[in-house]
Structure formats: structure tokens, C-alpha cells
Short mmCIF file of C-alpha atoms and ligand atoms in Angstrom, two decimals:
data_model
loop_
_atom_site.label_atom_id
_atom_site.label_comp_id
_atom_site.label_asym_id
_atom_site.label_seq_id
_atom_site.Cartn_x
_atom_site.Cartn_y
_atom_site.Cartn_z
CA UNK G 1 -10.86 -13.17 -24.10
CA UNK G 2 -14.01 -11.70 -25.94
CA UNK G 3 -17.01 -10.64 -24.15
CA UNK G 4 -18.28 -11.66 -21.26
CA UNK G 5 -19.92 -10.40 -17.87
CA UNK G 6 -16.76 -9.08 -15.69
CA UNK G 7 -17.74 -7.51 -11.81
CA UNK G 8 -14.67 -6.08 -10.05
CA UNK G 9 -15.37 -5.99 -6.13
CA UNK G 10 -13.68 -3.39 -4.85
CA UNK G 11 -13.30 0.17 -6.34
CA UNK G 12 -9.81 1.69 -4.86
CA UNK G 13 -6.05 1.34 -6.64
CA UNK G 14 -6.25 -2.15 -7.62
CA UNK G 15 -10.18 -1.63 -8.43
CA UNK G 16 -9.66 1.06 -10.88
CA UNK G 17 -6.80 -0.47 -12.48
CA UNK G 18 -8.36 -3.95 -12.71
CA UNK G 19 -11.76 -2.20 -13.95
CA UNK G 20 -9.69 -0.80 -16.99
CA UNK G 21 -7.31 -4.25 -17.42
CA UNK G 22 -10.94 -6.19 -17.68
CA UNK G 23 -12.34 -3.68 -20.87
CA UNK G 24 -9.41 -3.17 -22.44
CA UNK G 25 -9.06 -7.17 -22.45
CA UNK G 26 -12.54 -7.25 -24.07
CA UNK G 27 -15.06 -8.05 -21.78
CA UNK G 28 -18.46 -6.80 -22.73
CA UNK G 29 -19.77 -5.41 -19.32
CA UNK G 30 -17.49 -4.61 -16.14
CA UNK G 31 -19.29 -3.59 -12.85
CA UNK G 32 -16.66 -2.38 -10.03
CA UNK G 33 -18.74 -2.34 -6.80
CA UNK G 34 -17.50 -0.03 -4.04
CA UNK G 35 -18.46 -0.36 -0.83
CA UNK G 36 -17.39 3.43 0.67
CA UNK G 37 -20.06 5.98 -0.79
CA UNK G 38 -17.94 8.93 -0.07
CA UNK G 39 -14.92 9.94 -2.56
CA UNK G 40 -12.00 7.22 -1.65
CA UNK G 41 -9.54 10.69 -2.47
CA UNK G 42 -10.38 12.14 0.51
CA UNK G 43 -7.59 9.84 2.12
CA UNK G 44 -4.76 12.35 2.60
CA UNK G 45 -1.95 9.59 2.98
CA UNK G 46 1.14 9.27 0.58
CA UNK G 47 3.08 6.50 -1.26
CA UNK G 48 5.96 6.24 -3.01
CA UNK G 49 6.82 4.64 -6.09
CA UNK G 50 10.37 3.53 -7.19
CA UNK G 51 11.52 5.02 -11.08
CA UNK G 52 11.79 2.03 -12.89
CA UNK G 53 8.66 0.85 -11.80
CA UNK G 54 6.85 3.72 -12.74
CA UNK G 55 8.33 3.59 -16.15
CA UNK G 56 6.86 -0.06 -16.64
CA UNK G 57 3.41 1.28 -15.62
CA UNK G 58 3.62 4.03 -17.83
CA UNK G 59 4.70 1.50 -21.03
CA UNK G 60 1.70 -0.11 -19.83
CA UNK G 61 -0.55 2.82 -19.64
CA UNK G 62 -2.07 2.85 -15.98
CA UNK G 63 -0.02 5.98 -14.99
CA UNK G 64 1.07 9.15 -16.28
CA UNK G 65 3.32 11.78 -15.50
CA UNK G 66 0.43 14.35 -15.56
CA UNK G 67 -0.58 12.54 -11.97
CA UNK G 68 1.49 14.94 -9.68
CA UNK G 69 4.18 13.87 -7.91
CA UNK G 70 7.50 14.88 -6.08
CA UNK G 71 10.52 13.44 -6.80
CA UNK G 72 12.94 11.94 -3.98
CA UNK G 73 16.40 10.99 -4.70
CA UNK G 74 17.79 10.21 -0.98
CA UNK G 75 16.95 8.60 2.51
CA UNK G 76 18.74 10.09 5.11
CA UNK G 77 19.11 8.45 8.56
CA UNK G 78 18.97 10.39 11.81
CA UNK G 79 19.09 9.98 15.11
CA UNK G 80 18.78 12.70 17.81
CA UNK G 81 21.36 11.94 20.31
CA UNK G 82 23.20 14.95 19.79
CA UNK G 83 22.02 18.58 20.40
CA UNK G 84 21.69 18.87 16.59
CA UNK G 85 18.10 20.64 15.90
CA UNK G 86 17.57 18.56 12.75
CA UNK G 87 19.26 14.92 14.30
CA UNK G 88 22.30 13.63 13.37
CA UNK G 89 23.25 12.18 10.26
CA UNK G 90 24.21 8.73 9.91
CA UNK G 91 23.69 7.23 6.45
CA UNK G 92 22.49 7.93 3.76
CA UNK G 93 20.99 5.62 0.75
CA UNK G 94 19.63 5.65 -2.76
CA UNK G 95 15.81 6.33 -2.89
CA UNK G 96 15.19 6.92 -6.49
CA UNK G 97 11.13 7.27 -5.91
CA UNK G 98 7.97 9.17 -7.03
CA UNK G 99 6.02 10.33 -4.01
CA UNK G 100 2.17 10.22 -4.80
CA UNK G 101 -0.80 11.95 -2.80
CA UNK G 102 -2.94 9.00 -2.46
CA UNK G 103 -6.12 11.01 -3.04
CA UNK G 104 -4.99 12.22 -5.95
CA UNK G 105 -3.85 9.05 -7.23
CA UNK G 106 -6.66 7.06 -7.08
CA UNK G 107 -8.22 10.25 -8.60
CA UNK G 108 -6.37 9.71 -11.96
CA UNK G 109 -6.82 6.16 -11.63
CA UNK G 110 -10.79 6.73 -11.33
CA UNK G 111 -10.84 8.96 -14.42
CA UNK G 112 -8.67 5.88 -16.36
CA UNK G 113 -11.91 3.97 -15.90
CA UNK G 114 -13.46 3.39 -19.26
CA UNK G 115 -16.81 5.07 -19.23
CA UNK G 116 -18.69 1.85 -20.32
CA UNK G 117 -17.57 0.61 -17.22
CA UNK G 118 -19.96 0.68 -14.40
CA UNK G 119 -18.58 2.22 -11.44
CA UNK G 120 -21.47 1.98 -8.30
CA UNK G 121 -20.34 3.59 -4.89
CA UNK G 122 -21.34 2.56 -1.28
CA UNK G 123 -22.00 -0.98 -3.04
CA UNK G 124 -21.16 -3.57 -0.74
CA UNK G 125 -20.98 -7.02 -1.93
CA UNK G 126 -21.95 -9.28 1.10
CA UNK G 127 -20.82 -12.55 -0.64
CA UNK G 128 -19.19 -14.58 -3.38
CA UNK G 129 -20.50 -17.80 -4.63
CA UNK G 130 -18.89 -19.89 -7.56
CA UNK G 131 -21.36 -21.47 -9.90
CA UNK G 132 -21.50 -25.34 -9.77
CA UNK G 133 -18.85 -26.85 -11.76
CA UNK G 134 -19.95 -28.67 -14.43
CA UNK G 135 -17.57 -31.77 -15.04
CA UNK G 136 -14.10 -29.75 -15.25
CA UNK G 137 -15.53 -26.48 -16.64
CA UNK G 138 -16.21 -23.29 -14.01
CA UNK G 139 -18.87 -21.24 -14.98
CA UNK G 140 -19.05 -18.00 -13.20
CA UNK G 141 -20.34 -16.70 -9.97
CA UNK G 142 -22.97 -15.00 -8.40
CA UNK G 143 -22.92 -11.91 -5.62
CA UNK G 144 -24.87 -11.29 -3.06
CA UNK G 145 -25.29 -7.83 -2.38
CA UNK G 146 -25.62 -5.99 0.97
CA UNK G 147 -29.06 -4.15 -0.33
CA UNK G 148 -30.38 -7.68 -0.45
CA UNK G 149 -29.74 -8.47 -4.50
CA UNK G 150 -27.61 -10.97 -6.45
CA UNK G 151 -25.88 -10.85 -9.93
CA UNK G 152 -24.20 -13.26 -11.97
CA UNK G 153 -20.96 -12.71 -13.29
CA UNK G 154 -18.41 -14.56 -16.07
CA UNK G 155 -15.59 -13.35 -14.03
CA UNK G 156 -15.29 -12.03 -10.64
CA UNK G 157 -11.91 -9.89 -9.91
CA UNK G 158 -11.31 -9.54 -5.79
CA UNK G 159 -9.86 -6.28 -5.60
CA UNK G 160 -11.29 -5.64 -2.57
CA UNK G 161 -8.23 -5.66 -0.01
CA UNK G 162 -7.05 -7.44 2.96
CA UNK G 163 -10.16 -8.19 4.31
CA UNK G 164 -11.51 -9.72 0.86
CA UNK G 165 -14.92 -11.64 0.72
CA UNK G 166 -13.73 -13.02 -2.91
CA UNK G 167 -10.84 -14.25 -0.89
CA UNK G 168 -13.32 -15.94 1.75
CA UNK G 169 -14.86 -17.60 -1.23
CA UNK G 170 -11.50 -18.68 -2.50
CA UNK G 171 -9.66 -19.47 1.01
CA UNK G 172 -12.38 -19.80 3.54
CA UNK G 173 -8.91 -20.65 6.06
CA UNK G 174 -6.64 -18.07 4.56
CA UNK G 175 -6.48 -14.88 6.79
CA UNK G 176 -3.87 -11.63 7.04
CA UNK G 177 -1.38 -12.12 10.32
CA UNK G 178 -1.08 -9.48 12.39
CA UNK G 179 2.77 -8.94 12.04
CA UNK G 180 3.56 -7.61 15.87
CA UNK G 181 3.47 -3.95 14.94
CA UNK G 182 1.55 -0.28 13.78
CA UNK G 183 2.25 1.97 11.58
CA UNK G 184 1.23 5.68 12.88
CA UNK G 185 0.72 7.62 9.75
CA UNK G 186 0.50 11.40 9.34
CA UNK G 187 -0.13 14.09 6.75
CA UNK G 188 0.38 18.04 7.02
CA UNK G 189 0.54 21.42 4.70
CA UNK G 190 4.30 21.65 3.91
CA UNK G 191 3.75 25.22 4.96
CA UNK G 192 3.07 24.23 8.15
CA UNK G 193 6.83 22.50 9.01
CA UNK G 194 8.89 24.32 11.03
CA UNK G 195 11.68 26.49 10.51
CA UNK G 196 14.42 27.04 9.02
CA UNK G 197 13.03 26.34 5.47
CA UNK G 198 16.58 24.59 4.39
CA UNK G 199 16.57 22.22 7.36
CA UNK G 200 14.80 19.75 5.46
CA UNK G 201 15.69 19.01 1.55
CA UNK G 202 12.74 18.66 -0.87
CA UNK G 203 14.08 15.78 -2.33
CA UNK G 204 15.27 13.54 1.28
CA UNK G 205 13.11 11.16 2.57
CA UNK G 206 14.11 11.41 5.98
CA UNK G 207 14.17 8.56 8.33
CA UNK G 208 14.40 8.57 12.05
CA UNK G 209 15.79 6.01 13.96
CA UNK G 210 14.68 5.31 17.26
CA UNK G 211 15.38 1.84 19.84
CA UNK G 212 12.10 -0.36 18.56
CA UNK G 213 11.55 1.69 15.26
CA UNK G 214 11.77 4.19 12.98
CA UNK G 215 9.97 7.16 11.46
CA UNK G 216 10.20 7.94 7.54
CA UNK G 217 9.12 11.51 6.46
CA UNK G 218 8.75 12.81 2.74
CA UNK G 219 6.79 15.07 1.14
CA UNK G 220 3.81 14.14 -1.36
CA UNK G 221 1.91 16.64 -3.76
CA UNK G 222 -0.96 18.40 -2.05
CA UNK G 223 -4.66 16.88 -1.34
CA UNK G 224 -5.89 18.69 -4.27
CA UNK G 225 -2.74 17.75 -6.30
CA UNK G 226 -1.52 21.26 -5.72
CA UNK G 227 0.74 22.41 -3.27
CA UNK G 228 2.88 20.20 -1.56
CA UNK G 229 2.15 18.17 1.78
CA UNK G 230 4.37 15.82 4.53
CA UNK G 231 3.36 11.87 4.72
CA UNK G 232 5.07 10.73 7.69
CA UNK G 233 4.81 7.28 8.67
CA UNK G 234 6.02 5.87 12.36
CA UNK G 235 6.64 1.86 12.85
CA UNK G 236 6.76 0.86 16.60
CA UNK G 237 5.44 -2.21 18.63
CA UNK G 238 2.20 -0.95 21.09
CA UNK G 239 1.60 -0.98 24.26
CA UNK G 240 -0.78 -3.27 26.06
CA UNK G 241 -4.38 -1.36 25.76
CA UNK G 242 -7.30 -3.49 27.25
CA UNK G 243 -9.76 -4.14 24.48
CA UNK G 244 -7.46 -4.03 21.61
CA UNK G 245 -7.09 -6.77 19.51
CA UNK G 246 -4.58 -6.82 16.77
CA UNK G 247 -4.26 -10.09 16.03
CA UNK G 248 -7.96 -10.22 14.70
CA UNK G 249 -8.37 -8.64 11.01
CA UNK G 250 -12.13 -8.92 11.12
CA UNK G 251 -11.81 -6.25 13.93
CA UNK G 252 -12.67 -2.92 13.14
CA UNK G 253 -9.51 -0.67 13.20
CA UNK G 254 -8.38 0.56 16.59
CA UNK G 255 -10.53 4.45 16.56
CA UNK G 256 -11.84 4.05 19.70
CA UNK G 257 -8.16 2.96 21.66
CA UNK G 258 -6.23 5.27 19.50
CA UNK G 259 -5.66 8.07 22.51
CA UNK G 260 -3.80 5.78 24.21
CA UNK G 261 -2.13 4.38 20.78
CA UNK G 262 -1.19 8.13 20.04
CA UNK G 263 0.02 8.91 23.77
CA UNK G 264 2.37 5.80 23.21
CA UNK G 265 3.88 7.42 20.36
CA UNK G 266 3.96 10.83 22.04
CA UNK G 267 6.16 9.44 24.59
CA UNK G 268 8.61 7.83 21.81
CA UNK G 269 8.83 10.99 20.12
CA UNK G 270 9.53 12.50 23.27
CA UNK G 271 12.74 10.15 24.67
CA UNK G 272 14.13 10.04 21.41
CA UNK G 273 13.32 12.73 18.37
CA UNK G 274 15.85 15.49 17.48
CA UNK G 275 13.79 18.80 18.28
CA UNK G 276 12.84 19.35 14.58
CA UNK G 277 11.25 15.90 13.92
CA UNK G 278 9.56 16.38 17.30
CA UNK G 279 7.58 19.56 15.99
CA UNK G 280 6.72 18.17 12.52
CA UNK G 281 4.64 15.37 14.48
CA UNK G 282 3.37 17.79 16.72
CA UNK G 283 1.98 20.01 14.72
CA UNK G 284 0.09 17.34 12.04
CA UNK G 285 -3.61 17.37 13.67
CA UNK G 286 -5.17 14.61 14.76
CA UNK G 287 -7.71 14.12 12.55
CA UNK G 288 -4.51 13.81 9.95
CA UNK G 289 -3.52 11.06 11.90
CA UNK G 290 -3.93 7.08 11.38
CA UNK G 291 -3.45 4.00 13.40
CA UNK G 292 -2.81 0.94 10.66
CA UNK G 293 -1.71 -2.62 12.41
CA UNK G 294 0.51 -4.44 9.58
CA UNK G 295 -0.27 -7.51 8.38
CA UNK G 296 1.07 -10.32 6.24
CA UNK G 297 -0.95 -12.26 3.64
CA UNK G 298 -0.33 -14.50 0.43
CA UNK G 299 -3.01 -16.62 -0.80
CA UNK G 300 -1.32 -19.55 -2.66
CA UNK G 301 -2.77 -19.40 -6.10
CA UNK G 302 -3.78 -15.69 -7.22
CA UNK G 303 -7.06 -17.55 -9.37
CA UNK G 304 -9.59 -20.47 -8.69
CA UNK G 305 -12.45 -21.47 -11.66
CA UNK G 306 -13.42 -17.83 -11.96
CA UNK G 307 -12.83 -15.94 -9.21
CA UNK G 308 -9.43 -14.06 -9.20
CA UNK G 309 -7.58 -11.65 -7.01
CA UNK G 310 -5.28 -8.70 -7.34
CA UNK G 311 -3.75 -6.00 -4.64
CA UNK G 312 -3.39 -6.44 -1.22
CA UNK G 313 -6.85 -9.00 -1.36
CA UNK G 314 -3.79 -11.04 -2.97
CA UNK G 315 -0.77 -10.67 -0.86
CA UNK G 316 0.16 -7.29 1.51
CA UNK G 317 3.53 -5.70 0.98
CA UNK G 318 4.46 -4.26 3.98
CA UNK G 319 4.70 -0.62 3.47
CA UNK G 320 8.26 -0.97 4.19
CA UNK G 321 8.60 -2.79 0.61
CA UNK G 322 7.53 0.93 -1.08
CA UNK G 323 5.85 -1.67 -3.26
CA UNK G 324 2.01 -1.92 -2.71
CA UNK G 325 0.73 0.38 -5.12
CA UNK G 326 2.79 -0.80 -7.96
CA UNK G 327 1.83 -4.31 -6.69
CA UNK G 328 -1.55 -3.34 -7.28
CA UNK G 329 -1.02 -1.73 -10.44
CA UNK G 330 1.08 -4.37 -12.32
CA UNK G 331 -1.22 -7.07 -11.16
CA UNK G 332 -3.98 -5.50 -13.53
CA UNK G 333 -1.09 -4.98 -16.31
CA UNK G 334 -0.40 -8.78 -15.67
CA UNK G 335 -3.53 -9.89 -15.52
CA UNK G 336 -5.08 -7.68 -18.86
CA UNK G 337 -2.12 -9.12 -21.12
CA UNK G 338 -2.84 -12.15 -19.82
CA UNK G 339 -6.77 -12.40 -20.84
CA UNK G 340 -5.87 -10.79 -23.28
CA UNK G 341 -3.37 -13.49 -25.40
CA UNK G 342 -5.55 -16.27 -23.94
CA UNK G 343 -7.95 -17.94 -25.85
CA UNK G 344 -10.69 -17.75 -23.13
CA UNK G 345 -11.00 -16.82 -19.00
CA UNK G 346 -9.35 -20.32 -17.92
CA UNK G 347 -6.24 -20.23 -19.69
CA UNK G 348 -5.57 -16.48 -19.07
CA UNK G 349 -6.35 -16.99 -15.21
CA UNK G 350 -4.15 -19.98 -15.59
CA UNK G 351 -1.20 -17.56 -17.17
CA UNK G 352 -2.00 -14.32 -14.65
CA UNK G 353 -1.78 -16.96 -11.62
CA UNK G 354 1.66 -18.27 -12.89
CA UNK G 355 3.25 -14.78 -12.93
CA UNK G 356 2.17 -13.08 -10.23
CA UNK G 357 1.17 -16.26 -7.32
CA UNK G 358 5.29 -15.51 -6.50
CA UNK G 359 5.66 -12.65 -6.88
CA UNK G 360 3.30 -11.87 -3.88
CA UNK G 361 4.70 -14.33 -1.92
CA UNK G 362 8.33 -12.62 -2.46
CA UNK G 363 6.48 -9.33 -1.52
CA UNK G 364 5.64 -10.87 1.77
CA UNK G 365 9.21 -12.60 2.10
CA UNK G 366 10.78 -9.09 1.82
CA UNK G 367 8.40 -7.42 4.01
CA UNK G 368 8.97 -9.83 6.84
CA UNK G 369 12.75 -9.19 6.38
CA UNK G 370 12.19 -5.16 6.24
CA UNK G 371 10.27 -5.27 9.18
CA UNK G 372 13.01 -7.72 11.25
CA UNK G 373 15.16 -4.80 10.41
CA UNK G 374 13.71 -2.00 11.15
CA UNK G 375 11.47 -2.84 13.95
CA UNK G 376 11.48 -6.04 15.79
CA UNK G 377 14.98 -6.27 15.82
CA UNK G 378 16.81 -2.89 15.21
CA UNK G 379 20.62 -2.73 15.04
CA UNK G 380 22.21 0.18 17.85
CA UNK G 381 21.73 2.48 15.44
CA UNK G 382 24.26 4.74 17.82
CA UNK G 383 26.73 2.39 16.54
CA UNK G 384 26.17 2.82 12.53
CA UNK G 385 28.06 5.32 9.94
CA UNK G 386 27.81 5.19 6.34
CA UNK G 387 29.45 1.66 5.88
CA UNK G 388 27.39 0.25 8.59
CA UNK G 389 24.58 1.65 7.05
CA UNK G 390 24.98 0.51 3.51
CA UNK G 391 25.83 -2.96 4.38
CA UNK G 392 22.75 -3.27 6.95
CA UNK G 393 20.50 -2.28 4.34
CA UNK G 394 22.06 -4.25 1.50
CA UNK G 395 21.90 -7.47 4.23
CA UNK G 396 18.01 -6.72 5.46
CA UNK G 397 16.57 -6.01 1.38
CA UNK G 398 18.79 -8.73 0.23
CA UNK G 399 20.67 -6.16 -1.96
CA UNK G 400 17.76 -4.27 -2.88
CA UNK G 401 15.84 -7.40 -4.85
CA UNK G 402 12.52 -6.16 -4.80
CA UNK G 403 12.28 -3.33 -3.17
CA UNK G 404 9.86 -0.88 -4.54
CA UNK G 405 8.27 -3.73 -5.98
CA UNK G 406 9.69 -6.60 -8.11
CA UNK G 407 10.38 -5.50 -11.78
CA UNK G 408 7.58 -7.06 -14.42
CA UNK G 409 8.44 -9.63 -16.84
CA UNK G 410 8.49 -9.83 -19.74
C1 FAD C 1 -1.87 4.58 4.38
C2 FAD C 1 -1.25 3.73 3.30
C3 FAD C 1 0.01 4.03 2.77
C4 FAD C 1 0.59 3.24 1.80
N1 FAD C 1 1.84 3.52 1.30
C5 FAD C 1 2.33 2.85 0.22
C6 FAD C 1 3.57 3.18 -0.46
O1 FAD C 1 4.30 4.07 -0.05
N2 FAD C 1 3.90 2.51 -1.60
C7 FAD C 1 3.09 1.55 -2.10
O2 FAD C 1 3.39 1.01 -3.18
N3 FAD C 1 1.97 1.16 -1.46
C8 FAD C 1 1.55 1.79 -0.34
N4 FAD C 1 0.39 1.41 0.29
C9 FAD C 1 -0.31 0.23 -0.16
C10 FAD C 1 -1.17 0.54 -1.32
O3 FAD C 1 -1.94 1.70 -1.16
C11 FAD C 1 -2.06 -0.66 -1.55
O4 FAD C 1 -1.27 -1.81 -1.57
C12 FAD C 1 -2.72 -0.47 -2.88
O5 FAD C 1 -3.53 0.68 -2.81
C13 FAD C 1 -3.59 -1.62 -3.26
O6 FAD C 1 -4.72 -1.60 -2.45
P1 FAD C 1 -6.02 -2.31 -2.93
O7 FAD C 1 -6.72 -1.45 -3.94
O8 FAD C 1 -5.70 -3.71 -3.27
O9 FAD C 1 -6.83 -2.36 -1.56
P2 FAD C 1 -7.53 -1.19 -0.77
O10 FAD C 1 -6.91 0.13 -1.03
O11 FAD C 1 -7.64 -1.66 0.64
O12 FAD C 1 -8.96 -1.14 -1.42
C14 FAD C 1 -9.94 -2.11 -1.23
C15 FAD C 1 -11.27 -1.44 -1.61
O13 FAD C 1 -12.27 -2.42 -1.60
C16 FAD C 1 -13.41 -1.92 -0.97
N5 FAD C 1 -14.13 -3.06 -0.43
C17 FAD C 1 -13.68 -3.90 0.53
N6 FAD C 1 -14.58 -4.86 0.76
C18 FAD C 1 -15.62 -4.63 -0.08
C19 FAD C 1 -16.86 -5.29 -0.31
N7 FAD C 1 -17.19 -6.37 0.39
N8 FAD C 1 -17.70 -4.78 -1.23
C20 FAD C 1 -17.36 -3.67 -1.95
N9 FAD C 1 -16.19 -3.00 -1.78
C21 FAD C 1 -15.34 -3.48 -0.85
C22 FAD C 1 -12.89 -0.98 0.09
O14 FAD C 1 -13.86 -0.01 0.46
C23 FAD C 1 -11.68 -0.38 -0.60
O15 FAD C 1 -11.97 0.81 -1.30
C24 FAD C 1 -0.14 2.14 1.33
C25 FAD C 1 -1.41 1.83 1.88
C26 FAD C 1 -1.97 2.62 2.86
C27 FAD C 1 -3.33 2.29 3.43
#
């Protein structure tokens, strides 16, 4: 690919990363349109990434190991049927990851983004429109903007997430499915866990089990990148609350029934946390606290003409999968080399759609699995030791294939 007009919709992970994919694969102007006008790093969330996958996205230059992150070796499962103050132990597995502030992350990822590349905040693009074809050749499209204007582009990268409007324009019929659970999320100061400072090892991602769920705690580096704070991250099925409805994507998310979403999980935390685990989620605030329903979405060819999609506007890993990010982040590796070797846009989209179509569709295969597993249909934990443990896992990630994200080819 040489030249060309390039706008990027969407300006988060996958819209920084696909920003710098598009200029270092030659296009002569790249526009990422954002539609939040405040700084996206103010989300105080973490992720994880798995080792190997990092390494790949280093070789490929979209991280660094300047971007500060913890390192996690273990995930220890707990239950608190006992009197122990930290739970009981029951398994433990591998967990070879990189924990990530996500502020801070998409920090980095914003100062990756070439400075010829024009980056507009609280720029929301209303709606995508492919340009006629003309006999078997696609030409472009053209956005309409929320302020009213329209611009026509070469190439038009959806980066925009699950609720994409260069998705609409690809798969008017193709919408995320709400998967029959939340995720509670919650961030705190690491000072601010409770004592003894050794009940809880830097390096553990601790997860615990519950009838209808689990909670997985690890630490992430600070908002700031300094200091070091807790990402905690609670799967359960809700309750019945009048006036919520999950099962709708296009509705806004659940703010205004979260007291009773939070009381729900109060009472969970209650019946069946050991006292330790109890008092970290007690004493995260509530405006650190989240309510995100999970969904499930794979569009069936990752480009059409010229409109193409990356990140979760693609296909959502379930956070379970510890494979979103890097998702993300290797579709804009993908889809650079890709426009990159091709002689021009169609054969490059042709060769990004080929490699990466599956791969979100295995994403979504393994998330369905994970959650099975760990939510809809839990195993009596009570029951499990180490071997039990091991060979549940090894059954419900399919011996690991995938999880933390699906390594890159070639
Ligand atoms: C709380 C949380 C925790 C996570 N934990 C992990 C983890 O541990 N490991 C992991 O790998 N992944 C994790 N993920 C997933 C990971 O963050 C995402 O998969 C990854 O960031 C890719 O997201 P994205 O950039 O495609 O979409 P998003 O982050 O949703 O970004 C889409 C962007 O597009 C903008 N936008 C949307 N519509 C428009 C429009 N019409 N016009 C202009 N702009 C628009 C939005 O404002 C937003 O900034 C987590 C996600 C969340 C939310």
C-alpha cells in the first residue's frame, strides 16, 4: 500500500494501534476519530497479558517494556469454607502474565501514534457509508459526523468496539449476545489492602471460588504508572432488577440499576468470601467500581470493499480469555504487514481477513467454554484439590490453546 486517505473510528487500544499499523503501512493521511473528549486513561481498570504474547508485540513494536507492569507467575484458587482469614487453598496453576494499568496503557499506546497522524477527541462518527461500487472495484467511504459533517476516506478501520457503527455498515444483522452474566470490576491503592502485608503474594493472581462464580484479584501498576494498585474482577449471573435489560447492547450500561447490581454482589461476598477477600471488596469505593454485562460477537469476515475491523468491533474475548488487549494489538500487527506486502488496499484486506476472521471466532469459542466453566456451570469446587484442579482447567481451556490470546503466525 502507498498513500492514500486512511480514517480510524475509534481512538482507544485497538485505535491507537491501528492508527500507527495504517502510517507505518504508508498511507498518506490517517484521521482516528474519538468519540470520548476526556482522556480515555482515566479508566483505572487492569488487564493482563500472557509472556509470549507480549514478546510477539514487542518484535512487532506496539509495546515496550518501559510501559509499567507487574509481573504474575501464579493463580491460586480459594475458597472460604474454612476459618482460614485468607481462604483455603485449593489449586494452584501457571499464570505466566504481565498485568497492565489500563490508563496507562493506552497512555503509551497514544504517544506510539505517529504525529502526522490526526488524532481528534470527542469526535463522534454518526455513520459509515461505502462508496458505490463501480463494476467489481470498492472505492472508499464516506462518514458522517455527529457535528453534522462528512469526509471521504480510501480506507475506513472500525476500531470502535462492540457497539461499532463501521460494523452496522458492514453487518447491519450482526449484533454482540448478551452471554447470561456481569462482570463487577474493581480497582484500589495497594496500600489500602488489609493486613497482614504477606497474606497476599505480589506475584498470585488470586481467584475466589464461589457456587455461580468466581472472583480473580491481581495487582496492576498504579493510575499514574507509579505505585501499585488491585484490579479485581467478580463474574456472577444477576438478579432480576425491573428495567434492566441485558440482552440489548444498544442499551446504555446499567448506572442507574447498579445499587441493586452492587447489593447483589454484597450479599455473595457475604455467604461465601474468606474474611480477607471480603475486606479488599469492601474497602474499593464505589466510584472504583464497574458493572460490565459480557457479550459474545464475531463478525464473519474481518473486511468488506473498504471498510475493515479490528478489536472487540471484530470479535469480544471474554475477559476470561486474558486475551482482548493482545487481540486488539496483533490485529493492527496483522493487519499493517498485511497492507503492507500487498500491492494495494484489496489484496491486503483480502490477506488481514484470512488471518485473523478465525482467529476471532476461536476467541469467542474459548470464551464461551471459560465462561461454562467458571460461571454457568461451576464444578463443587468443595470437592477439587490440585489434580482436580489441573485437569478441570486443562478440560474447560482445551489444554490452554489460546488462552491469553492465540499465538501470531507467521
Ligand atoms: C474493564 C476491562 C478489562 C479488560 N481486561 C482485559 C484483560 O485482562 N486482558 C485483555 O487482553 N483484555 C482485556 N480487556 C479487553 C480489552 O481492553 C479490549 O479488548 C481492548 O482494549 C480492545 O478494545 P477496543 O479498542 O477494540 O475497543 P474499546 O476499548 O471499547 O474502544 C472503542 C473506542 O471507540 C470509541 N467509539 C465508539 N464508537 C465511536 C464512534 N461512533 N465514533 C467515535 N468513536 C467511537 C469509544 O469511545 C472507545 O474509546 C478488558 C476490557 C475492559 C473494558
Amino acid at each position: 500500500m502507498r498513500g492514500g486517505r486512511v480514517a480510524v473510528v475509534g481512538g482507544s487500544i485497538a485505535g491507537c494501534a491501528a492508527a500507527l499499523a495504517a502510517v507505518r503501512a504508508g498511507a498518506a493521511e490517517v484521521v482516528v476519530y474519538e468519540r470520548a473528549a476526556r482522556r480515555l486513561q482515566d479508566r483505572g481498570v487492569g488487564l493482563a497479558v500472557q509472556q509470549d504474547r507480549y514478546a510477539e508485540l514487542e518484535r512487532a513494536g506496539y509495546v515496550d517494556a518501559a510501559m509499567p507492569w507487574v509481573r504474575l507467575t501464579r493463580r491460586v484458587w480459594l475458597l472460604g469454607d474454612t476459618d482460614a482469614r485468607g481462604g483455603r487453598e485449593f489449586g494452584v496453576l501457571p499464570f505466566p502474565f504481565r498485568s497492565y494499568n489500563w490508563g496507562s496503557l493506552w497512555r503509551e499506546l497514544r504517544a506510539r501514534v505517529p504525529e502526522r497522524a490526526d488524532y481528534r477527541s470527542g469526535a463522534a462518527v454518526e455513520s459509515v457509508t461505502p462508496d458505490p461500487d463501480r463494476g467489481d472495484v470498492p472505492r472508499g467511504a464516506v462518514l458522517r459526523l455527529a457535528d453534522g459533517g462528512e469526509e471521504r476516506f480510501d480506507l475506513v478501520i472500525g476500531a470502535d468496539g462492540y457497539r461499532s457503527v463501521v460494523r452496522a455498515a458492514m453487518y447491519p444483522d450482526v449484533a454482540p449476545q448478551y452471554a447470561g452474566y456481569l462482570a463487577w470490576r474493581g480497582s484500589l491503592p495497594a496500600d489500602r489492602l488489609p493486613g497482614p502485608r504477606d497474606a497476599w503474594a505480589e506475584q498470585d493472581a488470586a481467584t475466589v471460588a464461589f457456587p455461580g462464580g468466581h472472583m480473580i484479584a491481581y495487582r496492576i501498576p498504579g493510575p499514574s504508572g507509579r505505585g501499585t494498585s488491585v484490579n479485581w474482577v467478580f463474574y456472577a449471573v444477576p438478579p432480576d432488577v425491573p428495567g434492566l435489560r441485558l440482552d440489548d447492547p444498544t442499551m446504555p450500561p446499567p448506572r442507574t440499576v447498579a445499587a441493586e447490581l452492587f447489593e447483589h454482589q454484597e450479599k455473595l461476598v457475604a455467604a461465601h468470601f474468606p474474611p480477607y477477600w471480603r475486606e479488599v471488596v469492601q474497602r474499593t469505593r464505589a466510584e472504583d467500581t464497574l458493572v460490565q454485562p459480557i457479550f459474545d460477537l464475531a463478525v464473519p469476515h474481518y473486511a468488506k470493499g473498504r471498510l475493515v475491523l479490528l478489536g472487540d468491533a471484530a470479535a469480544i474475548a471474554r475477559p476470561h480469555t486474558g486475551g482482548g488487549a493482545v487481540k486488539a494489538l496483533q490485529d493492527a500487527t496483522v493487519l499493517e504487514r498485511a497492507l503492507r506486502s500487498a500491492d494495494g488496499f484489496d489484496a491486503g484486506l483480502a490477506a488481514y481477513d484470512a488471518e485473523r476472521a478465525p482467529i476471532g471466532r476461536a476467541v469467542l469459542e474459548l470464551g464461551r467454554r471459560l465462561g461454562r466453566a467458571q460461571v454457568l456451570s461451576v464444578p463443587d469446587w468443595a470437592a477439587m484439590d490440585q489434580r482436580s484442579t489441573e485437569e478441570w482447567w486443562r478440560a474447560a481451556s482445551e489444554g490452554e490453546r489460546g488462552f491469553g490470546g492465540i499465538a501470531l503466525g507467521r
